[in-house]
Amino acid sequence: MCRSNQWFACKSNISPDDFFFAGLAKPGLTNNTFGATVTLATVQQIKGVNTLGVSMARVDYAPGGINPPHTHPRATEIVFVLEGELVVGFITTENKLFSKTIKKGEIFTFPRGLIHFQINNGKVPAAALAAFNSQLPGTQRVANALFASSPPVDDVVLSKSFQIGTQEVETIKSKFAPKK
Ligand code: GLV
Ligand code: MN
């Protein structure tokens, strides 16, 4: 039944706890720059999903909180609103925006690999549960990837790509620099 892979070897002694995770039971703290936090429940938290192709996440949003534009290279995602209301959207490879306001009990789908986001424009906190068709979807935040990589992407690359001055590039980079 078990296929090991290079990251997660099969265990010989498995127990119910290998399939259990309580980490999504409570809201995550939202007192950060984005006013939102993603709590993952992937194969890194639940060893039992190894080779099964599924995982989940919980996202909590303060009023005004955003889960900023990002992609999951290995998974399609479906979000279910637990509380509140979210404006969600993804952008196709033709650069068309597919966006909607979804409320408690409603779902929305983000196709694999496409850039997507959620924002809580409401006055009360919001929460969502996300399901992924990969045990390890991977997350790449667009702004962090381009403006906070290590080593950094050259200012000229960013300046030419975004048609802005290198000073503006530096300003954006400084906002994403790890706080000292
Ligand atoms: C998590 O990655 C989400 O978009 O809900
Ligand atoms: Mn996502």
mmCIF file of C-alpha atoms and ligand atoms in Angstrom:
data_model
loop_
_atom_site.group_PDB
_atom_site.id
_atom_site.type_symbol
_atom_site.label_atom_id
_atom_site.label_comp_id
_atom_site.label_asym_id
_atom_site.label_seq_id
_atom_site.Cartn_x
_atom_site.Cartn_y
_atom_site.Cartn_z
ATOM 1 C CA MET A 1 0.000 0.000 0.000
ATOM 2 C CA CYS A 2 2.805 2.425 0.790
ATOM 3 C CA ARG A 3 5.222 3.812 -1.760
ATOM 4 C CA SER A 4 8.083 5.669 -0.205
ATOM 5 C CA ASN A 5 9.521 8.662 -1.961
ATOM 6 C CA GLN A 6 12.731 10.542 -1.587
ATOM 7 C CA TRP A 7 11.367 12.803 1.165
ATOM 8 C CA PHE A 8 9.116 10.597 3.249
ATOM 9 C CA ALA A 9 10.105 7.003 3.807
ATOM 10 C CA CYS A 10 7.357 4.492 4.588
ATOM 11 C CA LYS A 11 6.997 3.742 8.257
ATOM 12 C CA SER A 12 6.724 0.172 9.366
ATOM 13 C CA ASN A 13 4.793 0.931 12.559
ATOM 14 C CA ILE A 14 1.875 3.168 11.791
ATOM 15 C CA SER A 15 -0.697 4.377 14.274
ATOM 16 C CA PRO A 16 -3.890 6.493 14.197
ATOM 17 C CA ASP A 17 -1.819 9.510 15.159
ATOM 18 C CA ASP A 18 0.034 9.329 11.830
ATOM 19 C CA PHE A 19 -3.297 10.277 10.190
ATOM 20 C CA PHE A 20 -4.324 12.919 12.729
ATOM 21 C CA PHE A 21 -3.674 16.653 13.059
ATOM 22 C CA ALA A 22 -5.370 19.099 15.421
ATOM 23 C CA GLY A 23 -3.531 22.161 14.102
ATOM 24 C CA LEU A 24 -6.481 23.575 12.135
ATOM 25 C CA ALA A 25 -8.842 23.586 15.117
ATOM 26 C CA LYS A 26 -7.987 27.093 16.255
ATOM 27 C CA PRO A 27 -7.720 30.342 14.289
ATOM 28 C CA GLY A 28 -4.191 31.394 13.335
ATOM 29 C CA LEU A 29 -2.924 34.798 14.515
ATOM 30 C CA THR A 30 -3.541 37.584 12.019
ATOM 31 C CA ASN A 31 -1.414 40.338 13.590
ATOM 32 C CA ASN A 32 1.091 40.421 10.715
ATOM 33 C CA THR A 33 1.754 42.680 7.697
ATOM 34 C CA PHE A 34 -0.880 40.975 5.554
ATOM 35 C CA GLY A 35 -3.510 40.578 8.281
ATOM 36 C CA ALA A 36 -3.874 36.888 7.419
ATOM 37 C CA THR A 37 -2.248 33.602 8.202
ATOM 38 C CA VAL A 38 -2.168 30.245 6.429
ATOM 39 C CA THR A 39 -1.903 27.129 8.603
ATOM 40 C CA LEU A 40 -0.899 24.101 6.562
ATOM 41 C CA ALA A 41 -1.951 20.485 7.004
ATOM 42 C CA THR A 42 0.232 18.734 4.425
ATOM 43 C CA VAL A 43 2.389 15.613 4.485
ATOM 44 C CA GLN A 44 4.798 17.653 6.584
ATOM 45 C CA GLN A 45 2.207 17.767 9.382
ATOM 46 C CA ILE A 46 0.285 14.515 8.661
ATOM 47 C CA LYS A 47 2.713 11.759 7.670
ATOM 48 C CA GLY A 48 -0.261 9.487 6.850
ATOM 49 C CA VAL A 49 -1.145 11.400 3.672
ATOM 50 C CA ASN A 50 2.129 10.298 2.081
ATOM 51 C CA THR A 51 1.388 9.108 -1.508
ATOM 52 C CA LEU A 52 -2.350 9.892 -1.111
ATOM 53 C CA GLY A 53 -2.400 13.160 -3.043
ATOM 54 C CA VAL A 54 -4.425 15.305 -0.650
ATOM 55 C CA SER A 55 -3.821 18.053 1.914
ATOM 56 C CA MET A 56 -5.566 21.017 3.526
ATOM 57 C CA ALA A 57 -4.959 24.459 4.965
ATOM 58 C CA ARG A 58 -6.818 26.899 7.158
ATOM 59 C CA VAL A 59 -6.609 30.594 6.393
ATOM 60 C CA ASP A 60 -7.630 33.272 8.903
ATOM 61 C CA TYR A 61 -8.126 36.893 7.883
ATOM 62 C CA ALA A 62 -8.468 40.035 9.995
ATOM 63 C CA PRO A 63 -10.772 42.696 8.541
ATOM 64 C CA GLY A 64 -8.833 43.937 5.487
ATOM 65 C CA GLY A 65 -6.519 40.919 5.623
ATOM 66 C CA ILE A 66 -5.123 39.441 2.416
ATOM 67 C CA ASN A 67 -3.631 36.141 1.348
ATOM 68 C CA PRO A 68 -1.468 37.812 -1.315
ATOM 69 C CA PRO A 69 -1.105 36.617 -4.933
ATOM 70 C CA HIS A 70 0.563 33.178 -4.980
ATOM 71 C CA THR A 71 0.555 29.885 -6.855
ATOM 72 C CA HIS A 72 0.619 26.227 -5.895
ATOM 73 C CA PRO A 73 2.790 24.504 -8.520
ATOM 74 C CA ARG A 74 1.568 21.009 -7.641
ATOM 75 C CA ALA A 75 -2.107 21.453 -6.756
ATOM 76 C CA THR A 76 -5.534 22.719 -7.613
ATOM 77 C CA GLU A 77 -7.159 24.301 -4.555
ATOM 78 C CA ILE A 78 -10.778 24.540 -3.430
ATOM 79 C CA VAL A 79 -11.598 26.992 -0.638
ATOM 80 C CA PHE A 80 -14.646 26.763 1.624
ATOM 81 C CA VAL A 81 -15.589 29.841 3.640
ATOM 82 C CA LEU A 82 -15.942 28.966 7.331
ATOM 83 C CA GLU A 83 -16.743 32.490 8.543
ATOM 84 C CA GLY A 84 -17.211 35.913 6.986
ATOM 85 C CA GLU A 85 -16.884 36.908 3.356
ATOM 86 C CA LEU A 86 -13.943 36.924 0.936
ATOM 87 C CA VAL A 87 -13.177 38.435 -2.432
ATOM 88 C CA VAL A 88 -11.280 35.700 -4.252
ATOM 89 C CA GLY A 89 -9.749 35.533 -7.688
ATOM 90 C CA PHE A 90 -7.346 33.833 -10.045
ATOM 91 C CA ILE A 91 -5.724 35.016 -13.256
ATOM 92 C CA THR A 92 -5.641 32.774 -16.313
ATOM 93 C CA THR A 93 -2.694 32.288 -18.664
ATOM 94 C CA GLU A 94 -4.554 34.713 -20.963
ATOM 95 C CA ASN A 95 -4.404 37.255 -18.094
ATOM 96 C CA LYS A 96 -8.145 37.171 -17.534
ATOM 97 C CA LEU A 97 -9.208 37.719 -13.920
ATOM 98 C CA PHE A 98 -11.848 35.324 -12.578
ATOM 99 C CA SER A 99 -13.076 36.885 -9.357
ATOM 100 C CA LYS A 100 -16.056 36.560 -7.035
ATOM 101 C CA THR A 101 -17.242 37.461 -3.569
ATOM 102 C CA ILE A 102 -17.916 34.295 -1.599
ATOM 103 C CA LYS A 103 -19.527 33.972 1.816
ATOM 104 C CA LYS A 104 -19.851 31.437 4.620
ATOM 105 C CA GLY A 105 -20.562 27.974 3.258
ATOM 106 C CA GLU A 106 -19.574 28.796 -0.337
ATOM 107 C CA ILE A 107 -16.614 27.467 -2.277
ATOM 108 C CA PHE A 108 -14.314 28.618 -5.061
ATOM 109 C CA THR A 109 -11.695 26.779 -7.129
ATOM 110 C CA PHE A 110 -8.164 27.881 -8.033
ATOM 111 C CA PRO A 111 -6.791 25.770 -10.897
ATOM 112 C CA ARG A 112 -3.309 24.336 -10.451
ATOM 113 C CA GLY A 113 -0.439 26.717 -10.994
ATOM 114 C CA LEU A 114 -2.511 29.867 -11.548
ATOM 115 C CA ILE A 115 -1.863 33.020 -9.527
ATOM 116 C CA HIS A 116 -4.680 33.591 -7.026
ATOM 117 C CA PHE A 117 -5.544 35.584 -3.899
ATOM 118 C CA GLN A 118 -8.203 36.119 -1.245
ATOM 119 C CA ILE A 119 -8.994 39.359 0.591
ATOM 120 C CA ASN A 120 -11.364 40.065 3.465
ATOM 121 C CA ASN A 121 -12.966 43.397 2.592
ATOM 122 C CA GLY A 122 -15.485 42.954 5.413
ATOM 123 C CA LYS A 123 -15.559 44.533 8.865
ATOM 124 C CA VAL A 124 -15.366 41.227 10.745
ATOM 125 C CA PRO A 125 -12.748 38.449 10.715
ATOM 126 C CA ALA A 126 -13.051 35.713 8.085
ATOM 127 C CA ALA A 127 -11.784 32.141 7.884
ATOM 128 C CA ALA A 128 -11.532 29.563 5.110
ATOM 129 C CA LEU A 129 -10.606 25.936 4.748
ATOM 130 C CA ALA A 130 -8.601 24.963 1.672
ATOM 131 C CA ALA A 131 -8.312 21.504 0.127
ATOM 132 C CA PHE A 132 -5.515 20.553 -2.294
ATOM 133 C CA ASN A 133 -5.072 17.602 -4.635
ATOM 134 C CA SER A 134 -1.458 17.132 -3.629
ATOM 135 C CA GLN A 135 0.133 16.001 -0.395
ATOM 136 C CA LEU A 136 2.568 18.914 -0.779
ATOM 137 C CA PRO A 137 1.058 21.661 -2.980
ATOM 138 C CA GLY A 138 3.951 24.105 -2.610
ATOM 139 C CA THR A 139 3.306 27.837 -2.313
ATOM 140 C CA GLN A 140 5.089 30.595 -4.167
ATOM 141 C CA ARG A 141 4.134 34.166 -3.310
ATOM 142 C CA VAL A 142 4.653 36.349 -6.369
ATOM 143 C CA ALA A 143 5.995 39.446 -4.590
ATOM 144 C CA ASN A 144 8.258 37.474 -2.248
ATOM 145 C CA ALA A 145 9.634 35.388 -5.105
ATOM 146 C CA LEU A 146 10.596 38.424 -7.151
ATOM 147 C CA PHE A 147 11.483 40.990 -4.483
ATOM 148 C CA ALA A 148 12.781 38.880 -1.602
ATOM 149 C CA SER A 149 14.660 35.971 -3.152
ATOM 150 C CA SER A 150 18.062 34.930 -1.936
ATOM 151 C CA PRO A 151 20.324 35.907 -3.569
ATOM 152 C CA PRO A 152 18.231 38.838 -4.821
ATOM 153 C CA VAL A 153 16.997 39.202 -8.405
ATOM 154 C CA ASP A 154 19.023 41.985 -10.031
ATOM 155 C CA ASP A 155 17.368 45.432 -9.845
ATOM 156 C CA VAL A 156 17.792 45.821 -13.628
ATOM 157 C CA VAL A 157 15.731 42.675 -14.262
ATOM 158 C CA LEU A 158 12.935 43.949 -12.030
ATOM 159 C CA SER A 159 13.169 47.525 -13.243
ATOM 160 C CA LYS A 160 12.890 46.466 -16.917
ATOM 161 C CA SER A 161 10.207 43.852 -16.235
ATOM 162 C CA PHE A 162 7.944 46.181 -14.290
ATOM 163 C CA GLN A 163 8.920 49.332 -16.231
ATOM 164 C CA ILE A 164 9.838 51.198 -13.051
ATOM 165 C CA GLY A 165 13.031 52.854 -11.811
ATOM 166 C CA THR A 166 15.679 50.967 -9.849
ATOM 167 C CA GLN A 167 14.955 53.285 -6.888
ATOM 168 C CA GLU A 168 11.350 52.045 -6.850
ATOM 169 C CA VAL A 169 12.635 48.469 -7.050
ATOM 170 C CA GLU A 170 14.805 49.139 -4.006
ATOM 171 C CA THR A 171 11.821 50.597 -2.143
ATOM 172 C CA ILE A 172 9.762 47.463 -2.778
ATOM 173 C CA LYS A 173 12.688 45.197 -1.889
ATOM 174 C CA SER A 174 13.139 47.031 1.424
ATOM 175 C CA LYS A 175 9.487 46.382 2.327
ATOM 176 C CA PHE A 176 9.978 42.633 1.888
ATOM 177 C CA ALA A 177 13.370 42.462 3.570
ATOM 178 C CA PRO A 178 13.326 40.375 6.757
ATOM 179 C CA LYS A 179 12.834 42.650 9.784
ATOM 180 C CA LYS A 180 16.038 43.056 11.813
HETATM 181 C C1 GLV B 1 -3.824 28.865 0.681
HETATM 182 O O1 GLV B 1 -2.820 28.722 0.163
HETATM 183 C C2 GLV B 1 -4.955 29.467 0.115
HETATM 184 O O2 GLV B 1 -4.852 30.090 -0.959
HETATM 185 O O3 GLV B 1 -6.024 29.339 0.730
HETATM 186 MN MN MN B 2 -3.738 29.204 -2.423
#
